Amino acid sequence: MPRSVLAISGSLRHNSSNTGLVRMAIRLAPADLVIEHWTRLGELPFYNEDLESDPPAIVREWRDAVSARDALFVAAPEYNFGPTGVLKNAIDWVTRPLGQHALRGKVVSIVSSAGGTGGSHMIEQLSGSLGLLGNTMVAEPVVQIAKGAERINADGTTTDPQIEDLISQRLAALLAVV
Ligand SMILES: Cc1cc2nc3c(=O)[nH]c(=O)nc-3n(C[C@H](O)[C@H](O)[C@H](O)COP(=O)(O)O)c2cc1C
């Protein structure tokens, strides 16, 4: 039976290389992995616990999209050695109410196209948090692409075939776990 994956980009930039990685993943997905791109991250309001009793429609859509899938695939840059605000905010929405949250028990796989570090700090931080929440992380092969915007286009193409190989291998690893 095919497995379903929701994919998000942690960058709102029109020419985002991480959006490119999401599109590349969709193009390279193995037959048994159905990957869909949720593109409305930037429309989520800032997390506010007061909204929990009656969350806005966009929050319900985001939570339902995560709940309905077997896994979450995240391609995101590193900002100041951590996750971007838009990504952290989106993660906070799907990790409440604790114990009944949309991301509960999901498999998560994070890749990054960033600046000099390749996103290693962002991946370490986010993986640490989600690991503590009990998520299964698929982290290999390591996909931390330094200066990725020079080689990855927002349409999912790249001048570097090694990046396509890494994404293909990561998707195979994800499929083996879900
Ligand atoms: C506010 C800000 C902070 C950044 N901090 C880091 C950083 O800590 N480490 C890093 O490797 N790159 C850093 N970068 C570079 C971005 O990760 C890089 O430009 C990346 O390609 C942006 O992703 P995108 O192409 O998907 O928009 C930073 C960029 C911005 C705008």
PDB file of C-alpha atoms and ligand atoms in Angstrom:
ATOM      1  CA  MET A   1       0.000   0.000   0.000  1.00  0.00           C
ATOM      2  CA  PRO A   2       1.400   3.448  -0.864  1.00  0.00           C
ATOM      3  CA  ARG A   3       2.538   5.609   2.039  1.00  0.00           C
ATOM      4  CA  SER A   4       1.683   9.282   2.278  1.00  0.00           C
ATOM      5  CA  VAL A   5       4.019  12.136   3.085  1.00  0.00           C
ATOM      6  CA  LEU A   6       3.281  15.801   3.629  1.00  0.00           C
ATOM      7  CA  ALA A   7       6.140  18.063   2.553  1.00  0.00           C
ATOM      8  CA  ILE A   8       6.803  21.620   3.657  1.00  0.00           C
ATOM      9  CA  SER A   9       9.422  24.235   2.918  1.00  0.00           C
ATOM     10  CA  GLY A  10      10.683  26.313   5.817  1.00  0.00           C
ATOM     11  CA  SER A  11      11.394  29.301   3.561  1.00  0.00           C
ATOM     12  CA  LEU A  12       8.839  31.783   2.253  1.00  0.00           C
ATOM     13  CA  ARG A  13      11.234  33.109  -0.380  1.00  0.00           C
ATOM     14  CA  HIS A  14       9.857  32.937  -3.927  1.00  0.00           C
ATOM     15  CA  ASN A  15      13.115  31.462  -5.287  1.00  0.00           C
ATOM     16  CA  SER A  16      13.679  29.259  -2.261  1.00  0.00           C
ATOM     17  CA  SER A  17      16.130  26.400  -2.720  1.00  0.00           C
ATOM     18  CA  ASN A  18      14.308  24.507   0.038  1.00  0.00           C
ATOM     19  CA  THR A  19      11.054  24.770  -1.867  1.00  0.00           C
ATOM     20  CA  GLY A  20      13.203  23.411  -4.701  1.00  0.00           C
ATOM     21  CA  LEU A  21      14.160  20.423  -2.510  1.00  0.00           C
ATOM     22  CA  VAL A  22      10.476  19.757  -1.799  1.00  0.00           C
ATOM     23  CA  ARG A  23       9.689  19.809  -5.515  1.00  0.00           C
ATOM     24  CA  MET A  24      12.716  17.618  -6.220  1.00  0.00           C
ATOM     25  CA  ALA A  25      11.491  15.109  -3.626  1.00  0.00           C
ATOM     26  CA  ILE A  26       8.064  14.986  -5.275  1.00  0.00           C
ATOM     27  CA  ARG A  27       9.707  14.377  -8.666  1.00  0.00           C
ATOM     28  CA  LEU A  28      12.052  11.673  -7.364  1.00  0.00           C
ATOM     29  CA  ALA A  29       9.607   9.927  -5.021  1.00  0.00           C
ATOM     30  CA  PRO A  30       9.555   6.143  -5.261  1.00  0.00           C
ATOM     31  CA  ALA A  31       6.298   4.681  -6.603  1.00  0.00           C
ATOM     32  CA  ASP A  32       5.090   3.685  -3.142  1.00  0.00           C
ATOM     33  CA  LEU A  33       5.562   7.129  -1.622  1.00  0.00           C
ATOM     34  CA  VAL A  34       2.969   9.801  -2.363  1.00  0.00           C
ATOM     35  CA  ILE A  35       4.381  13.220  -1.430  1.00  0.00           C
ATOM     36  CA  GLU A  36       2.170  16.303  -1.326  1.00  0.00           C
ATOM     37  CA  HIS A  37       3.381  19.853  -0.819  1.00  0.00           C
ATOM     38  CA  TRP A  38       1.510  21.973   1.747  1.00  0.00           C
ATOM     39  CA  THR A  39       2.234  25.526   0.667  1.00  0.00           C
ATOM     40  CA  ARG A  40       0.336  27.657   3.187  1.00  0.00           C
ATOM     41  CA  LEU A  41       2.868  27.789   6.041  1.00  0.00           C
ATOM     42  CA  GLY A  42       3.148  31.575   5.754  1.00  0.00           C
ATOM     43  CA  GLU A  43      -0.605  31.975   6.311  1.00  0.00           C
ATOM     44  CA  LEU A  44      -0.564  30.406   9.763  1.00  0.00           C
ATOM     45  CA  PRO A  45      -1.031  32.935  12.567  1.00  0.00           C
ATOM     46  CA  PHE A  46       1.535  33.031  15.340  1.00  0.00           C
ATOM     47  CA  TYR A  47       0.846  30.272  17.824  1.00  0.00           C
ATOM     48  CA  ASN A  48      -1.402  31.471  20.631  1.00  0.00           C
ATOM     49  CA  GLU A  49      -2.729  29.102  23.257  1.00  0.00           C
ATOM     50  CA  ASP A  50      -5.859  31.269  23.559  1.00  0.00           C
ATOM     51  CA  LEU A  51      -6.841  30.104  20.046  1.00  0.00           C
ATOM     52  CA  GLU A  52      -6.768  26.398  21.008  1.00  0.00           C
ATOM     53  CA  SER A  53     -10.470  26.246  21.902  1.00  0.00           C
ATOM     54  CA  ASP A  54     -11.494  27.443  18.428  1.00  0.00           C
ATOM     55  CA  PRO A  55      -8.497  27.416  16.078  1.00  0.00           C
ATOM     56  CA  PRO A  56      -8.674  29.367  12.797  1.00  0.00           C
ATOM     57  CA  ALA A  57      -9.573  27.378   9.658  1.00  0.00           C
ATOM     58  CA  ILE A  58      -6.011  27.529   8.319  1.00  0.00           C
ATOM     59  CA  VAL A  59      -4.727  25.903  11.526  1.00  0.00           C
ATOM     60  CA  ARG A  60      -7.322  23.148  11.247  1.00  0.00           C
ATOM     61  CA  GLU A  61      -6.296  22.590   7.621  1.00  0.00           C
ATOM     62  CA  TRP A  62      -2.617  22.305   8.632  1.00  0.00           C
ATOM     63  CA  ARG A  63      -3.380  19.924  11.479  1.00  0.00           C
ATOM     64  CA  ASP A  64      -5.660  17.783   9.319  1.00  0.00           C
ATOM     65  CA  ALA A  65      -3.050  17.656   6.542  1.00  0.00           C
ATOM     66  CA  VAL A  66      -0.426  16.363   8.998  1.00  0.00           C
ATOM     67  CA  SER A  67      -2.817  13.961  10.743  1.00  0.00           C
ATOM     68  CA  ALA A  68      -3.833  12.353   7.461  1.00  0.00           C
ATOM     69  CA  ARG A  69      -0.254  11.469   6.439  1.00  0.00           C
ATOM     70  CA  ASP A  70       2.227   8.844   7.575  1.00  0.00           C
ATOM     71  CA  ALA A  71       5.183  11.208   7.561  1.00  0.00           C
ATOM     72  CA  LEU A  72       6.323  14.818   7.389  1.00  0.00           C
ATOM     73  CA  PHE A  73       9.171  15.801   5.061  1.00  0.00           C
ATOM     74  CA  VAL A  74      10.752  19.146   5.912  1.00  0.00           C
ATOM     75  CA  ALA A  75      13.170  21.073   3.701  1.00  0.00           C
ATOM     76  CA  ALA A  76      14.262  24.200   5.508  1.00  0.00           C
ATOM     77  CA  PRO A  77      17.067  26.722   5.729  1.00  0.00           C
ATOM     78  CA  GLU A  78      18.971  27.567   8.858  1.00  0.00           C
ATOM     79  CA  TYR A  79      18.469  31.084  10.211  1.00  0.00           C
ATOM     80  CA  ASN A  80      20.876  32.211  12.939  1.00  0.00           C
ATOM     81  CA  PHE A  81      21.852  28.621  13.742  1.00  0.00           C
ATOM     82  CA  GLY A  82      18.259  27.497  14.253  1.00  0.00           C
ATOM     83  CA  PRO A  83      14.959  26.902  12.449  1.00  0.00           C
ATOM     84  CA  THR A  84      13.186  29.734  10.660  1.00  0.00           C
ATOM     85  CA  GLY A  85      10.375  31.395  12.597  1.00  0.00           C
ATOM     86  CA  VAL A  86       7.757  30.251  10.119  1.00  0.00           C
ATOM     87  CA  LEU A  87       8.791  26.612  10.520  1.00  0.00           C
ATOM     88  CA  LYS A  88       8.999  26.711  14.321  1.00  0.00           C
ATOM     89  CA  ASN A  89       5.567  28.324  14.433  1.00  0.00           C
ATOM     90  CA  ALA A  90       4.071  25.649  12.183  1.00  0.00           C
ATOM     91  CA  ILE A  91       5.609  22.887  14.318  1.00  0.00           C
ATOM     92  CA  ASP A  92       4.206  24.449  17.492  1.00  0.00           C
ATOM     93  CA  TRP A  93       0.677  24.328  16.013  1.00  0.00           C
ATOM     94  CA  VAL A  94       0.885  20.584  15.315  1.00  0.00           C
ATOM     95  CA  THR A  95       2.393  19.658  18.678  1.00  0.00           C
ATOM     96  CA  ARG A  96      -0.566  20.895  20.772  1.00  0.00           C
ATOM     97  CA  PRO A  97      -2.653  19.854  22.601  1.00  0.00           C
ATOM     98  CA  LEU A  98       0.120  17.590  23.817  1.00  0.00           C
ATOM     99  CA  GLY A  99      -0.805  13.923  23.611  1.00  0.00           C
ATOM    100  CA  GLN A 100      -3.554  14.488  21.051  1.00  0.00           C
ATOM    101  CA  HIS A 101      -1.467  16.504  18.610  1.00  0.00           C
ATOM    102  CA  ALA A 102      -1.406  16.064  14.835  1.00  0.00           C
ATOM    103  CA  LEU A 103       2.309  15.223  14.693  1.00  0.00           C
ATOM    104  CA  ARG A 104       2.023  12.573  17.399  1.00  0.00           C
ATOM    105  CA  GLY A 105       3.834   9.379  16.416  1.00  0.00           C
ATOM    106  CA  LYS A 106       4.639  10.573  12.893  1.00  0.00           C
ATOM    107  CA  VAL A 107       7.851   9.851  11.081  1.00  0.00           C
ATOM    108  CA  VAL A 108       9.737  13.083  10.331  1.00  0.00           C
ATOM    109  CA  SER A 109      12.591  13.654   7.906  1.00  0.00           C
ATOM    110  CA  ILE A 110      14.452  16.970   7.715  1.00  0.00           C
ATOM    111  CA  VAL A 111      16.797  18.132   4.957  1.00  0.00           C
ATOM    112  CA  SER A 112      18.377  21.536   4.508  1.00  0.00           C
ATOM    113  CA  SER A 113      19.775  23.894   1.946  1.00  0.00           C
ATOM    114  CA  ALA A 114      21.383  26.679   3.941  1.00  0.00           C
ATOM    115  CA  GLY A 115      24.422  28.963   3.974  1.00  0.00           C
ATOM    116  CA  GLY A 116      27.821  27.969   5.273  1.00  0.00           C
ATOM    117  CA  THR A 117      26.712  25.365   7.796  1.00  0.00           C
ATOM    118  CA  GLY A 118      24.385  23.460   5.494  1.00  0.00           C
ATOM    119  CA  GLY A 119      21.722  23.637   8.196  1.00  0.00           C
ATOM    120  CA  SER A 120      23.371  21.311  10.702  1.00  0.00           C
ATOM    121  CA  HIS A 121      22.372  23.366  13.772  1.00  0.00           C
ATOM    122  CA  MET A 122      18.771  23.709  12.608  1.00  0.00           C
ATOM    123  CA  ILE A 123      18.483  19.977  11.976  1.00  0.00           C
ATOM    124  CA  GLU A 124      20.099  19.134  15.314  1.00  0.00           C
ATOM    125  CA  GLN A 125      17.764  21.466  17.238  1.00  0.00           C
ATOM    126  CA  LEU A 126      14.577  20.405  15.544  1.00  0.00           C
ATOM    127  CA  SER A 127      15.453  16.712  15.597  1.00  0.00           C
ATOM    128  CA  GLY A 128      16.242  17.003  19.299  1.00  0.00           C
ATOM    129  CA  SER A 129      12.869  18.608  20.047  1.00  0.00           C
ATOM    130  CA  LEU A 130      10.889  16.161  17.976  1.00  0.00           C
ATOM    131  CA  GLY A 131      12.840  13.234  19.358  1.00  0.00           C
ATOM    132  CA  LEU A 132      11.831  14.331  22.868  1.00  0.00           C
ATOM    133  CA  LEU A 133       8.215  14.440  21.669  1.00  0.00           C
ATOM    134  CA  GLY A 134       8.548  10.835  20.539  1.00  0.00           C
ATOM    135  CA  ASN A 135       8.748  11.279  16.791  1.00  0.00           C
ATOM    136  CA  THR A 136      10.788   8.876  14.719  1.00  0.00           C
ATOM    137  CA  MET A 137      13.432  10.787  12.804  1.00  0.00           C
ATOM    138  CA  VAL A 138      14.775   9.550   9.464  1.00  0.00           C
ATOM    139  CA  ALA A 139      18.055  11.421   9.242  1.00  0.00           C
ATOM    140  CA  GLU A 140      20.225   9.483   6.834  1.00  0.00           C
ATOM    141  CA  PRO A 141      21.871  10.011   4.535  1.00  0.00           C
ATOM    142  CA  VAL A 142      22.730  13.443   5.873  1.00  0.00           C
ATOM    143  CA  VAL A 143      21.291  16.122   3.571  1.00  0.00           C
ATOM    144  CA  GLN A 144      22.891  19.398   4.678  1.00  0.00           C
ATOM    145  CA  ILE A 145      23.663  21.357   1.563  1.00  0.00           C
ATOM    146  CA  ALA A 146      25.962  24.320   2.093  1.00  0.00           C
ATOM    147  CA  LYS A 147      25.269  27.286  -0.207  1.00  0.00           C
ATOM    148  CA  GLY A 148      22.513  25.214  -1.759  1.00  0.00           C
ATOM    149  CA  ALA A 149      20.782  28.212  -3.330  1.00  0.00           C
ATOM    150  CA  GLU A 150      23.686  28.383  -5.790  1.00  0.00           C
ATOM    151  CA  ARG A 151      22.840  24.914  -7.104  1.00  0.00           C
ATOM    152  CA  ILE A 152      19.146  24.236  -6.385  1.00  0.00           C
ATOM    153  CA  ASN A 153      16.389  26.013  -8.288  1.00  0.00           C
ATOM    154  CA  ALA A 154      12.948  26.646  -6.812  1.00  0.00           C
ATOM    155  CA  ASP A 155      11.379  24.500  -9.544  1.00  0.00           C
ATOM    156  CA  GLY A 156      13.180  21.452  -8.149  1.00  0.00           C
ATOM    157  CA  THR A 157      15.946  21.214 -10.728  1.00  0.00           C
ATOM    158  CA  THR A 158      19.635  21.284  -9.849  1.00  0.00           C
ATOM    159  CA  THR A 159      22.969  21.539 -11.567  1.00  0.00           C
ATOM    160  CA  ASP A 160      24.385  18.997  -9.114  1.00  0.00           C
ATOM    161  CA  PRO A 161      23.288  15.378  -9.667  1.00  0.00           C
ATOM    162  CA  GLN A 162      24.739  14.418  -6.258  1.00  0.00           C
ATOM    163  CA  ILE A 163      21.924  16.376  -4.620  1.00  0.00           C
ATOM    164  CA  GLU A 164      19.345  14.345  -6.522  1.00  0.00           C
ATOM    165  CA  ASP A 165      21.106  11.154  -5.408  1.00  0.00           C
ATOM    166  CA  LEU A 166      21.006  12.263  -1.766  1.00  0.00           C
ATOM    167  CA  ILE A 167      17.296  13.102  -1.937  1.00  0.00           C
ATOM    168  CA  SER A 168      16.522   9.772  -3.631  1.00  0.00           C
ATOM    169  CA  GLN A 169      18.435   7.892  -0.946  1.00  0.00           C
ATOM    170  CA  ARG A 170      16.682   9.831   1.823  1.00  0.00           C
ATOM    171  CA  LEU A 171      13.274   9.024   0.320  1.00  0.00           C
ATOM    172  CA  ALA A 172      14.185   5.338   0.111  1.00  0.00           C
ATOM    173  CA  ALA A 173      15.206   5.454   3.790  1.00  0.00           C
ATOM    174  CA  LEU A 174      11.924   7.164   4.665  1.00  0.00           C
ATOM    175  CA  LEU A 175       9.897   4.590   2.760  1.00  0.00           C
ATOM    176  CA  ALA A 176      11.683   1.792   4.631  1.00  0.00           C
ATOM    177  CA  VAL A 177      10.479   3.224   7.960  1.00  0.00           C
ATOM    178  CA  VAL A 178       6.877   4.286   7.282  1.00  0.00           C
TER     179      VAL A 178
HETATM  180  C1  LIG B   1      18.167  35.845   8.786  1.00  0.00           C
HETATM  181  C2  LIG B   1      19.074  34.830   8.145  1.00  0.00           C
HETATM  182  C3  LIG B   1      19.907  34.068   8.950  1.00  0.00           C
HETATM  183  C4  LIG B   1      20.726  33.083   8.382  1.00  0.00           C
HETATM  184  N1  LIG B   1      21.482  32.306   9.204  1.00  0.00           N
HETATM  185  C5  LIG B   1      22.154  31.253   8.680  1.00  0.00           C
HETATM  186  C6  LIG B   1      22.835  30.334   9.534  1.00  0.00           C
HETATM  187  O1  LIG B   1      22.837  30.441  10.757  1.00  0.00           O
HETATM  188  N2  LIG B   1      23.500  29.294   8.964  1.00  0.00           N
HETATM  189  C7  LIG B   1      23.525  29.123   7.598  1.00  0.00           C
HETATM  190  O2  LIG B   1      24.114  28.152   7.139  1.00  0.00           O
HETATM  191  N3  LIG B   1      22.888  29.978   6.760  1.00  0.00           N
HETATM  192  C8  LIG B   1      22.187  31.025   7.267  1.00  0.00           C
HETATM  193  N4  LIG B   1      21.491  31.870   6.440  1.00  0.00           N
HETATM  194  C9  LIG B   1      21.507  31.621   4.985  1.00  0.00           C
HETATM  195  C10 LIG B   1      20.278  30.820   4.513  1.00  0.00           C
HETATM  196  O3  LIG B   1      20.167  29.593   5.203  1.00  0.00           O
HETATM  197  C11 LIG B   1      20.410  30.564   3.013  1.00  0.00           C
HETATM  198  O4  LIG B   1      20.359  31.813   2.335  1.00  0.00           O
HETATM  199  C12 LIG B   1      19.369  29.626   2.452  1.00  0.00           C
HETATM  200  O5  LIG B   1      19.690  29.334   1.123  1.00  0.00           O
HETATM  201  C13 LIG B   1      17.972  30.222   2.462  1.00  0.00           C
HETATM  202  O6  LIG B   1      17.072  29.205   2.084  1.00  0.00           O
HETATM  203  P1  LIG B   1      16.121  29.343   0.807  1.00  0.00           P
HETATM  204  O7  LIG B   1      16.995  29.300  -0.437  1.00  0.00           O
HETATM  205  O8  LIG B   1      15.242  28.134   0.864  1.00  0.00           O
HETATM  206  O9  LIG B   1      15.366  30.627   0.947  1.00  0.00           O
HETATM  207  C14 LIG B   1      20.717  32.888   6.970  1.00  0.00           C
HETATM  208  C15 LIG B   1      19.894  33.695   6.166  1.00  0.00           C
HETATM  209  C16 LIG B   1      19.080  34.643   6.748  1.00  0.00           C
HETATM  210  C17 LIG B   1      18.180  35.478   5.858  1.00  0.00           C
END
